[in-house]
mmCIF file of C-alpha atoms in Angstrom:
data_model
loop_
_atom_site.group_PDB
_atom_site.id
_atom_site.type_symbol
_atom_site.label_atom_id
_atom_site.label_comp_id
_atom_site.label_asym_id
_atom_site.label_seq_id
_atom_site.Cartn_x
_atom_site.Cartn_y
_atom_site.Cartn_z
ATOM 1 C CA MET F 1169 -24.244 -89.596 131.287
ATOM 2 C CA GLN F 1170 -21.614 -89.278 131.916
ATOM 3 C CA ARG F 1171 -18.468 -86.940 131.088
ATOM 4 C CA ASN F 1172 -16.569 -88.930 129.361
ATOM 5 C CA GLU F 1173 -20.406 -89.812 127.260
ATOM 6 C CA ARG F 1174 -20.108 -86.280 127.181
ATOM 7 C CA ARG F 1175 -16.594 -85.756 126.279
ATOM 8 C CA LEU F 1176 -17.096 -87.880 122.980
ATOM 9 C CA LEU F 1177 -20.172 -87.385 122.121
ATOM 10 C CA ILE F 1178 -18.704 -83.443 121.127
ATOM 11 C CA ALA F 1179 -16.272 -85.114 119.817
ATOM 12 C CA SER F 1180 -18.007 -86.727 117.383
ATOM 13 C CA GLY F 1181 -19.931 -83.415 116.704
ATOM 14 C CA THR F 1182 -17.143 -82.151 116.382
ATOM 15 C CA ILE F 1183 -14.945 -84.561 113.971
ATOM 16 C CA ALA F 1184 -18.329 -85.019 112.269
ATOM 17 C CA SER F 1185 -19.137 -81.119 111.882
ATOM 18 C CA VAL F 1186 -15.415 -80.536 110.099
ATOM 19 C CA PHE F 1187 -15.794 -83.144 107.936
ATOM 20 C CA ALA F 1188 -19.119 -81.587 107.037
ATOM 21 C CA LEU F 1189 -17.142 -78.252 106.078
ATOM 22 C CA LEU F 1190 -14.940 -80.272 104.888
ATOM 23 C CA LEU F 1191 -17.230 -81.639 101.857
ATOM 24 C CA VAL F 1192 -19.856 -78.241 101.751
ATOM 25 C CA SER F 1193 -16.057 -75.995 101.282
ATOM 26 C CA GLN F 1194 -14.865 -78.587 98.768
ATOM 27 C CA ARG F 1195 -18.977 -78.570 97.202
ATOM 28 C CA LEU F 1196 -18.246 -74.735 96.884
ATOM 29 C CA ILE F 1197 -14.757 -74.479 95.667
ATOM 30 C CA ASN F 1198 -15.202 -76.600 92.874
ATOM 31 C CA TRP F 1199 -18.873 -74.942 91.737
ATOM 32 C CA GLN F 1200 -16.055 -71.485 91.986
ATOM 33 C CA LYS F 1201 -14.422 -72.788 89.695
ATOM 34 C CA ASN F 1202 -17.061 -74.031 87.054
ATOM 35 C CA LEU F 1203 -18.453 -70.602 88.262
ATOM 36 C CA ASP F 1204 -14.878 -68.469 86.666
ATOM 37 C CA ARG F 1205 -14.873 -71.444 83.650
ATOM 38 C CA ARG F 1206 -17.903 -70.360 82.230
ATOM 39 C CA GLU F 1207 -17.437 -66.954 83.241
ATOM 40 C CA ARG F 1208 -13.545 -67.122 80.990
ATOM 41 C CA GLU F 1209 -15.733 -69.005 77.926
ATOM 42 C CA ILE F 1210 -18.380 -65.982 78.222
ATOM 43 C CA GLU F 1211 -15.646 -63.103 78.179
ATOM 44 C CA LEU F 1212 -14.680 -65.023 75.195
ATOM 45 C CA LEU F 1213 -17.821 -65.583 73.502
ATOM 46 C CA GLN F 1214 -17.923 -61.838 73.689
ATOM 47 C CA MET F 1215 -14.752 -60.462 73.177
ATOM 48 C CA GLU F 1216 -15.210 -62.453 69.743
ATOM 49 C CA ALA F 1217 -19.274 -60.807 68.545
ATOM 50 C CA ASP F 1218 -17.622 -57.377 69.540
ATOM 51 C CA ALA F 1219 -14.528 -58.115 66.848
ATOM 52 C CA LEU F 1220 -17.523 -59.669 64.791
ATOM 53 C CA LEU F 1221 -20.055 -56.020 65.191
ATOM 54 C CA ALA F 1222 -16.325 -53.825 65.300
ATOM 55 C CA ASP F 1223 -16.745 -56.127 61.284
ATOM 56 C CA ALA F 1224 -20.233 -55.074 60.143
ATOM 57 C CA PRO F 1225 -19.065 -51.955 58.914
ATOM 58 C CA ALA F 1226 -16.461 -53.503 56.812
ATOM 59 C CA TRP F 1227 -18.781 -56.629 55.549
ATOM 60 C CA GLU F 1228 -21.801 -54.210 54.808
ATOM 61 C CA ALA F 1229 -19.819 -52.467 52.478
ATOM 62 C CA ARG F 1230 -18.314 -55.374 50.483
ATOM 63 C CA ALA F 1231 -22.316 -56.418 50.607
ATOM 64 C CA ARG F 1232 -23.229 -53.379 49.032
ATOM 65 C CA TRP F 1233 -20.209 -53.024 46.670
ATOM 66 C CA LEU F 1234 -21.144 -56.824 45.398
ATOM 67 C CA SER F 1235 -24.869 -56.057 44.934
ATOM 68 C CA GLN F 1236 -23.886 -53.032 42.789
ATOM 69 C CA THR F 1237 -21.591 -54.246 41.002
ATOM 70 C CA GLN F 1238 -21.874 -58.191 40.744
ATOM 71 C CA PRO F 1239 -23.474 -58.379 36.937
ATOM 72 C CA VAL F 1240 -26.737 -59.534 36.647
ATOM 73 C CA ALA F 1241 -27.325 -62.384 33.499
ATOM 74 C CA SER F 1242 -29.805 -61.333 31.995
ATOM 75 C CA ASP F 1243 -31.403 -64.991 30.635
ATOM 76 C CA GLU F 1244 -30.684 -69.028 31.158
ATOM 77 C CA LEU F 1245 -28.989 -68.162 27.622
ATOM 78 C CA GLU F 1246 -25.915 -66.823 29.643
ATOM 79 C CA ALA F 1247 -24.530 -69.946 29.078
ATOM 80 C CA ASN F 1248 -24.348 -69.652 25.397
ATOM 81 C CA LYS F 1249 -23.093 -65.916 25.141
ATOM 82 C CA GLU F 1250 -20.745 -66.577 28.038
ATOM 83 C CA LEU F 1251 -19.119 -68.950 26.021
ATOM 84 C CA ASP F 1252 -19.050 -67.114 22.694
ATOM 85 C CA HIS F 1253 -17.151 -64.365 24.480
ATOM 86 C CA ILE F 1254 -14.315 -66.669 25.238
ATOM 87 C CA VAL F 1255 -14.226 -67.992 21.739
ATOM 88 C CA SER F 1256 -14.519 -64.978 20.346
ATOM 89 C CA LEU F 1257 -11.062 -63.325 22.550
ATOM 90 C CA ALA F 1258 -9.783 -66.662 21.798
ATOM 91 C CA LYS F 1259 -9.575 -66.201 18.630
ATOM 92 C CA ARG F 1260 -9.018 -63.233 18.534
ATOM 93 C CA GLU F 1261 -6.012 -63.817 20.202
ATOM 94 C CA GLY F 1262 -4.425 -65.963 17.696
ATOM 95 C CA LEU F 1263 -5.703 -69.041 19.038
ATOM 96 C CA VAL F 1264 -7.074 -72.535 18.568
ATOM 97 C CA VAL F 1265 -10.021 -73.395 20.391
ATOM 98 C CA GLN F 1266 -9.910 -77.361 20.042
ATOM 99 C CA SER F 1267 -13.109 -77.671 22.468
ATOM 100 C CA GLN F 1268 -15.245 -76.347 24.511
ATOM 101 C CA GLN F 1269 -18.388 -77.512 27.248
ATOM 102 C CA LEU F 1270 -20.989 -75.861 28.938
ATOM 103 C CA GLN F 1271 -21.376 -77.015 32.457
ATOM 104 C CA GLU F 1272 -24.095 -76.927 34.226
ATOM 105 C CA PRO F 1273 -25.266 -74.059 36.037
ATOM 106 C CA LEU F 1274 -25.122 -73.538 40.216
ATOM 107 C CA LYS F 1275 -28.084 -72.104 41.008
ATOM 108 C CA THR F 1276 -27.380 -70.590 44.868
ATOM 109 C CA ASP F 1277 -29.454 -67.676 47.467
ATOM 110 C CA TYR F 1278 -25.813 -65.768 46.636
ATOM 111 C CA PHE F 1279 -25.357 -65.932 42.975
ATOM 112 C CA LEU F 1280 -25.999 -67.691 39.756
ATOM 113 C CA GLN F 1281 -22.406 -69.664 38.593
ATOM 114 C CA ILE F 1282 -22.544 -70.890 35.373
ATOM 115 C CA GLY F 1283 -19.326 -72.728 33.497
ATOM 116 C CA VAL F 1284 -16.780 -73.142 30.516
ATOM 117 C CA THR F 1285 -14.103 -75.374 30.271
ATOM 118 C CA LEU F 1286 -12.252 -75.189 27.086
ATOM 119 C CA SER F 1287 -8.750 -76.610 25.749
ATOM 120 C CA VAL F 1288 -7.068 -74.010 23.036
ATOM 121 C CA LYS F 1289 -3.538 -73.906 21.249
ATOM 122 C CA GLY F 1290 -1.409 -71.401 20.903
ATOM 123 C CA GLN F 1291 1.241 -69.376 21.744
ATOM 124 C CA VAL F 1292 2.212 -68.767 25.733
ATOM 125 C CA PRO F 1293 2.012 -64.875 25.927
ATOM 126 C CA ALA F 1294 -0.799 -64.924 24.186
ATOM 127 C CA VAL F 1295 -3.268 -67.926 26.191
ATOM 128 C CA PHE F 1296 -2.653 -66.096 28.687
ATOM 129 C CA ARG F 1297 -3.272 -62.463 26.803
ATOM 130 C CA TRP F 1298 -5.954 -63.789 26.612
ATOM 131 C CA MET F 1299 -7.326 -65.093 30.426
ATOM 132 C CA HIS F 1300 -5.066 -61.950 32.044
ATOM 133 C CA THR F 1301 -8.150 -59.928 29.715
ATOM 134 C CA LEU F 1302 -11.108 -62.194 30.534
ATOM 135 C CA LEU F 1303 -9.802 -62.159 34.280
ATOM 136 C CA THR F 1304 -10.827 -58.720 35.424
ATOM 137 C CA PRO F 1305 -12.365 -58.366 38.736
ATOM 138 C CA SER F 1306 -15.413 -56.601 37.624
ATOM 139 C CA GLU F 1307 -16.660 -59.342 35.344
ATOM 140 C CA PHE F 1308 -16.834 -61.770 38.109
ATOM 141 C CA ARG F 1309 -14.867 -64.697 36.367
ATOM 142 C CA ILE F 1310 -12.262 -67.458 38.040
ATOM 143 C CA VAL F 1311 -10.702 -70.094 36.862
ATOM 144 C CA PRO F 1312 -11.239 -72.928 39.471
ATOM 145 C CA ALA F 1313 -8.736 -75.517 36.982
ATOM 146 C CA LEU F 1314 -6.288 -74.876 34.474
ATOM 147 C CA LYS F 1315 -3.444 -77.940 32.487
ATOM 148 C CA VAL F 1316 -1.071 -76.280 30.466
ATOM 149 C CA ILE F 1317 0.927 -79.003 28.427
ATOM 150 C CA PRO F 1318 3.188 -78.407 25.661
ATOM 151 C CA ASP F 1319 1.738 -79.360 22.141
ATOM 152 C CA LYS F 1320 3.179 -83.300 20.724
ATOM 153 C CA GLU F 1321 3.406 -81.330 17.720
ATOM 154 C CA ASP F 1322 4.240 -78.386 18.084
ATOM 155 C CA PRO F 1323 6.417 -77.741 20.916
ATOM 156 C CA ALA F 1324 6.595 -73.867 20.119
ATOM 157 C CA GLN F 1325 2.823 -74.237 21.669
ATOM 158 C CA VAL F 1326 0.759 -75.219 24.287
ATOM 159 C CA VAL F 1327 -2.359 -76.421 24.092
ATOM 160 C CA ALA F 1328 -4.398 -74.968 27.366
ATOM 161 C CA GLN F 1329 -7.314 -76.740 29.216
ATOM 162 C CA VAL F 1330 -9.087 -73.895 31.095
ATOM 163 C CA GLN F 1331 -12.662 -74.386 33.133
ATOM 164 C CA PHE F 1332 -13.906 -70.700 34.052
ATOM 165 C CA TRP F 1333 -17.216 -69.740 36.273
ATOM 166 C CA ARG F 1334 -18.595 -66.297 36.048
ATOM 167 C CA ARG F 1335 -21.161 -65.153 38.917
ATOM 168 C CA TYR F 1336 -23.423 -63.566 38.682
ATOM 169 C CA SER F 1337 -26.224 -61.753 40.997
ATOM 170 C CA PRO F 1338 -28.478 -64.255 42.967
ATOM 171 C CA ALA F 1339 -31.486 -61.538 40.958
ATOM 172 C CA LEU F 1340 -32.508 -64.193 38.127
ATOM 173 C CA ALA F 1341 -30.737 -67.292 40.558
ATOM 174 C CA ALA F 1342 -33.649 -66.678 42.516
ATOM 175 C CA THR F 1343 -36.018 -67.607 40.509
ATOM 176 C CA PRO F 1344 -36.995 -70.782 39.612
#
C-alpha cells in the first residue's frame, strides 16, 4: 500500500470515527434529556404525594367527625319522616304548602341521600327563616335548587320551590 493510500485510509477512518462519535454523543444527549425530564416528573409526583400525606391528618379528622356526627337513617321510610318534619316546620312558620314530592333515594358507598321538593307560599322573611331553621350543618341538609317568585295573587307574598336533600350515614346505605 502506498503512502497516499495509507493517508486516505487514515483520513477516512478518522472521519468515520468522528461521525460515529457525533452520532453516539447525540443519542447520549437525547437520552440524558429524557432522563432529566423523567426526573422532573418524578419530583413533581413526589411533591404532590408529600403534600397529600401532609394533609392526611386533617382528612382523617374530617372522616372521624363525619362518622360521629352524620345521622343514620333508621329505616327506608325515613323520607316520609323527613317530609313530615319539613312540612310541619313550614306550617309552624305560617307558610302554605302548595305541593310536595319525594325524590328517589340515592344510595352510594358513602351516604344515603333522601330528597324532597316543596312549593311553599308565604312572606319572604318567613320563607327564609324556615329554610334557615332547616339548614343547620348538623342536620346534613342541602338545598341544590331554589326558585323564589312573587305570588301572582298577593304581591306581598312569594312562592318558593325548594329542593331539600338530606344525607345519612352509609350504615343503612350499605344494606341491600
